[in-house]
XYZ file of C-alpha atoms in Angstrom:
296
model
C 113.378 14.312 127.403
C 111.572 12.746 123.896
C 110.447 15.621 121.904
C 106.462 14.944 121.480
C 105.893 14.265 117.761
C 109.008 11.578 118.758
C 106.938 10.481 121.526
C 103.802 10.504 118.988
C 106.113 8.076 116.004
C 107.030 5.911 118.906
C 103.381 4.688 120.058
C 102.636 5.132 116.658
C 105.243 2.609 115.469
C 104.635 0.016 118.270
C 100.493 0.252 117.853
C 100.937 -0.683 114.192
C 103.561 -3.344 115.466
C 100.588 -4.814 117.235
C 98.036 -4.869 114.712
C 100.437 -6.685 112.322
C 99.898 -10.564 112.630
C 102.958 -12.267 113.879
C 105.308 -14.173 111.392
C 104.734 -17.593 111.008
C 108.325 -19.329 111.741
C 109.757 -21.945 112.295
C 110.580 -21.008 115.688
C 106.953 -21.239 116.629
C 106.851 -25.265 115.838
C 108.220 -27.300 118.517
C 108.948 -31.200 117.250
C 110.879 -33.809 117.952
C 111.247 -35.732 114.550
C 112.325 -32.794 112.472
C 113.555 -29.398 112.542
C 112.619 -26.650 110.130
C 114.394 -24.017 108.673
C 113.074 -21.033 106.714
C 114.945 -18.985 103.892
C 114.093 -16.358 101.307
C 110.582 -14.163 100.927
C 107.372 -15.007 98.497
C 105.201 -18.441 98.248
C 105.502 -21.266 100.521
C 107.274 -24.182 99.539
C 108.123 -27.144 101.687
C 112.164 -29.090 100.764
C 111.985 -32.584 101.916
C 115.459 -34.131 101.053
C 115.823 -37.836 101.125
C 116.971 -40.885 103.133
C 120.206 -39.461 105.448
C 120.254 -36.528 103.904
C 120.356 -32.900 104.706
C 118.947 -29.499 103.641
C 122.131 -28.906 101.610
C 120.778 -30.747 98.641
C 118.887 -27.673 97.886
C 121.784 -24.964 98.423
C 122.015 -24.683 95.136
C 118.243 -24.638 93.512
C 117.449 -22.197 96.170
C 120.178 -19.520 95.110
C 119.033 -20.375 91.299
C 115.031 -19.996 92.106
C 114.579 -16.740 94.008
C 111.270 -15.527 94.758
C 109.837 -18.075 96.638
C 110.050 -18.700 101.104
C 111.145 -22.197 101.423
C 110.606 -24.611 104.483
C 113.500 -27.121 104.460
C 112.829 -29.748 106.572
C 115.715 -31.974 108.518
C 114.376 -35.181 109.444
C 116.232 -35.858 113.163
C 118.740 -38.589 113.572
C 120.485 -38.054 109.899
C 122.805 -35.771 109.242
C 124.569 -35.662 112.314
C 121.275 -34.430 114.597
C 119.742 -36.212 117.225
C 117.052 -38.724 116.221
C 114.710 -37.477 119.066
C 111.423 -39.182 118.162
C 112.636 -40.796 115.462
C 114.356 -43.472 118.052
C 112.473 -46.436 117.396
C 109.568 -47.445 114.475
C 108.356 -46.080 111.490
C 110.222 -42.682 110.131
C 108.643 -41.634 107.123
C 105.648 -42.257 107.560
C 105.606 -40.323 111.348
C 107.410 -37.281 109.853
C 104.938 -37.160 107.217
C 102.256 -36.310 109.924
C 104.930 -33.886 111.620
C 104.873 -31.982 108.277
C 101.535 -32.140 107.972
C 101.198 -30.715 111.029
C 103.858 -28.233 110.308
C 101.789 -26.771 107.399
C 98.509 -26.938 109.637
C 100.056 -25.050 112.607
C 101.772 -22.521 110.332
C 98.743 -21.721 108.516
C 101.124 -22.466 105.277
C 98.702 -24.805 103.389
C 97.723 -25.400 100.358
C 101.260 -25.280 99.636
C 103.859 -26.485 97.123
C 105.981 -29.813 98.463
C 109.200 -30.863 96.726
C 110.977 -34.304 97.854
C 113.618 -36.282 96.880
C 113.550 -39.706 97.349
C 112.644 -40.616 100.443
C 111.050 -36.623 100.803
C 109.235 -37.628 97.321
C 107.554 -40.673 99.376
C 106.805 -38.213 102.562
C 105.494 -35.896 99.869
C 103.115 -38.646 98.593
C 101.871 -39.912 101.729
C 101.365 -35.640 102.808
C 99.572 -35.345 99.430
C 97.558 -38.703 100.071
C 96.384 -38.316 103.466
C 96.065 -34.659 103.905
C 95.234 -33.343 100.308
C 94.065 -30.229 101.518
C 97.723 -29.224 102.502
C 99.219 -29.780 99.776
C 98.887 -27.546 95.935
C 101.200 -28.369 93.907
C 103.507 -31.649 94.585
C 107.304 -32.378 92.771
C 108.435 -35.722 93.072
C 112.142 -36.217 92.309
C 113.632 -39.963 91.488
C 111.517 -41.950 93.377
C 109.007 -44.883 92.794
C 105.276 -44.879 94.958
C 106.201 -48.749 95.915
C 110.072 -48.997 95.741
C 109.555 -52.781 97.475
C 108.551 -53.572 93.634
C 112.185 -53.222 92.702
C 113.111 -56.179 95.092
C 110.058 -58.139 95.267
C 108.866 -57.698 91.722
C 105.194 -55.889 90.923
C 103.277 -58.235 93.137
C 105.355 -58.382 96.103
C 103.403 -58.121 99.534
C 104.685 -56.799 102.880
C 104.896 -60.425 103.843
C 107.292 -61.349 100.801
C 109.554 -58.195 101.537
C 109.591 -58.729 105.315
C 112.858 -60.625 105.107
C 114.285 -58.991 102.247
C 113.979 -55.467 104.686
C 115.197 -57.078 107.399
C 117.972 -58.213 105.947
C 118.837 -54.951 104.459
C 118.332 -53.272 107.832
C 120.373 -56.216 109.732
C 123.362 -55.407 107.473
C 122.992 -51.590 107.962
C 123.001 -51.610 111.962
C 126.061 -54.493 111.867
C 128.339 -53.914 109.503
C 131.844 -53.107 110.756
C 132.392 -49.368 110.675
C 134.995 -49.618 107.832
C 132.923 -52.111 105.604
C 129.673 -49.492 106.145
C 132.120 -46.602 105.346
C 133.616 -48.429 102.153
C 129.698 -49.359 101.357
C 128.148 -45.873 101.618
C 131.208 -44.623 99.636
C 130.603 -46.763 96.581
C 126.469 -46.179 97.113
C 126.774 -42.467 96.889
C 129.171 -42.752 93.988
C 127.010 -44.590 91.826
C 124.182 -41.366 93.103
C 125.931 -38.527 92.491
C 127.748 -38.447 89.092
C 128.874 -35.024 89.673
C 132.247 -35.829 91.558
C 132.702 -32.805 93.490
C 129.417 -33.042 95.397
C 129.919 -36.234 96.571
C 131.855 -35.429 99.419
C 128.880 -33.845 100.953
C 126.108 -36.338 100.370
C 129.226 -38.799 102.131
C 129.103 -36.793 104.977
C 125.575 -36.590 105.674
C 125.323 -40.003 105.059
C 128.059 -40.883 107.427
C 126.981 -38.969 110.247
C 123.571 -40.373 110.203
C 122.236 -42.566 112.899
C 122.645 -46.063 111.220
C 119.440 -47.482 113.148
C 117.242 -44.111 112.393
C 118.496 -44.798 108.237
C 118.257 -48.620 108.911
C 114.438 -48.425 109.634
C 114.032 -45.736 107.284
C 115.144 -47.771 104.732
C 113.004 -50.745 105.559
C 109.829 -48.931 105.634
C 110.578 -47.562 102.293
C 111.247 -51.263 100.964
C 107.945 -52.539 102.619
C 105.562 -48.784 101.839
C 103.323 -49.361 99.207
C 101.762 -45.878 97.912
C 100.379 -47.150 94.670
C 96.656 -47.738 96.425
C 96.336 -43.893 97.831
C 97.736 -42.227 94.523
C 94.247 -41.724 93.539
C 93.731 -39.676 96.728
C 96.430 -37.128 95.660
C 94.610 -34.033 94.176
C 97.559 -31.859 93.753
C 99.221 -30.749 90.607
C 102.212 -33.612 90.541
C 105.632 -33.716 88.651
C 107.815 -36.507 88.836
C 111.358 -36.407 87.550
C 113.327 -39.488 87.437
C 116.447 -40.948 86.043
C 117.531 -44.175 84.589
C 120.532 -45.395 86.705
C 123.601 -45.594 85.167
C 124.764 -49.701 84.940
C 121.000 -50.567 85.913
C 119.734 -53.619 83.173
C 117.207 -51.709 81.920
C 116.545 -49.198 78.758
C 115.124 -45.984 78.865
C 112.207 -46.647 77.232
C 111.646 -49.594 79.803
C 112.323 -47.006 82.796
C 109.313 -44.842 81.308
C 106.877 -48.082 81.402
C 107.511 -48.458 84.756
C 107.282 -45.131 86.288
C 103.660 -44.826 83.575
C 102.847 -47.814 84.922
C 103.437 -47.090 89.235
C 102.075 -43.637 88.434
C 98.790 -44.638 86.625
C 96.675 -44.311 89.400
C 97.523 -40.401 89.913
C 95.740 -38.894 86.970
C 97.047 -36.211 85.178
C 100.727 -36.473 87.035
C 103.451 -35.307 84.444
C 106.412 -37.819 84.536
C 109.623 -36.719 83.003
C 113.140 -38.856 82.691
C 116.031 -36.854 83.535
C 119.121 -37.152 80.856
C 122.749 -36.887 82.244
C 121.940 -37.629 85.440
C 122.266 -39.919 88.993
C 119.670 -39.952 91.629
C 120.729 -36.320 92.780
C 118.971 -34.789 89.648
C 119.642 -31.383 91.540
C 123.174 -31.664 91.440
C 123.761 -33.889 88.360
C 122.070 -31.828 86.014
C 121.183 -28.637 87.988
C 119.896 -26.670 84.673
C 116.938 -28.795 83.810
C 115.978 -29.317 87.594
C 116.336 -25.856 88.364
C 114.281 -25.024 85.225
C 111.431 -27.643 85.754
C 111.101 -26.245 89.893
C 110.859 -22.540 88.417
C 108.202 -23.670 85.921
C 106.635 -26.427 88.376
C 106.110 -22.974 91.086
C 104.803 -20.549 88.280
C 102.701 -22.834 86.559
């Protein structure tokens, strides 16, 4: 038999159960272009990672940058997972909306975003079209019109058209050792720090090659420079000059001022001693700039 003041603890304990609001989880959002998973205790903060990538980009910032309840996002069909809704069309712009709708349904927003590459365009286009969700936003290494790089500053989706095409031709044909050997060298020459490349190679290699293929084409052929000017949330972007790329660094800044011009007040900042995996490459000044990019 309970003792009654046990009896009394026990109703006790499950009426204030049921006055608490529920959790907000992951495991209450049901999608089929990405899956979220939810770590730590404190703010909000959404972890895009990039084209093929995976959550692990941010093993390391997290355990650096306690203090905070982060949202890392997997996009489906790279890394190994099913590419679900992601099968045919548009990727980042669709996930974009799934995040968006992430944030809405988890009652999350206004909350801080962090992307890398590809993530940092998802980021924009969250910022863009839903600025309400979005407080503070951390761009890392990537350009609001990358097609620009290929097509030059006036390029049009008409110009790039073949020029993503061919890329994405190339990507869903290759022969499996060529596309091994090729992802192999890309990955080397974004990470420079040699003992995390064998990660990034993996995620890369298990990725759907169509799901990365139109990915990558929609990057090429997204221009993002028109809705900057819709983005009202604080904005960082960190970026890096590639190593071997013809340009200086003081050209590297002119560009990134010059893409970025529309988003007023955005603080751009180049990267020293380090690849396109600024989190890994030089994971000091990253994970300095996210603690003082959350506190600020």
């Amino acid at each position: 038999m309970i003792h009654r003041r046990g009896l009394f603890a026990f109703f006790a304990m499950l009426l204030t159960a049921a006055l608490l609001p529920a959790p907000a989880t992951a495991k209450d959002f049901t999608s089929t272009r990405i899956t979220v998973t939810v770590e730590g205790k404190g703010k909000d903060v959404i972890l895009i990672p990039g084209l093929s990538s995976s959550p692990r980009v941010w093993k390391e910032m997290i355990a650096a940058v306690p203090g905070y309840r982060w949202h890392k996002v997997q996009v489906h069909g790279f890394a190994g997972t099913d590419k679900g809704g992601n099968t045919a069309g548009d990727v980042a712009a669709p996930v974009a909306e799934e995040i968006a709708r992430y944030i809405a349904e988890q009652k999350l927003g206004p909350v801080a975003v962090i992307g890398h590459s590809m993530g940092g365009t998802m980021g924009m286009m969250l910022a863009a079209r839903h600025p309400a969700s979005v407080s503070k936003l951390m761009i890392v290494d990537m350009f609001p019109f990358m097609g620009a790089m290929f097509g030059g500053p006036n390029a049009t989706p008409a110009t790039l058209k073949p020029i993503a095409d061919g890329i994405m031709n190339g990507m869903r044909t290759s022969p499996a050792d060529a596309y091994a050997k090729q992802l192999e060298g890309t990955i080397a020459s974004m990470v420079a720090t040699e003992n995390m490349r064998a990660g990034a190679l993996d995620d890369a290699m298990k990725s759907d090659r169509d799901v990365s293929a139109r990915a990558y084409g929609e990057l090429v052929m997204t221009n993002l420079i028109p809705e900057l000017s819709k983005i009202t949330a604080k904005t960082v972007v960190l970026y890096v000059s590639p190593k071997g790329a013809p340009v200086t660094d003081a050209q590297m800044d002119g560009y990134y001022q010059m893409s970025y011009a529309p988003l007023k007040g955005a603080v751009l900042k180049r990267v020293p001693n380090s690849a396109h995996f600024i989190m890994w490459d030089n994971a000091p000044f990253f994970q300095a700039e996210v603690k003082a990019f959350l506190a600020g």
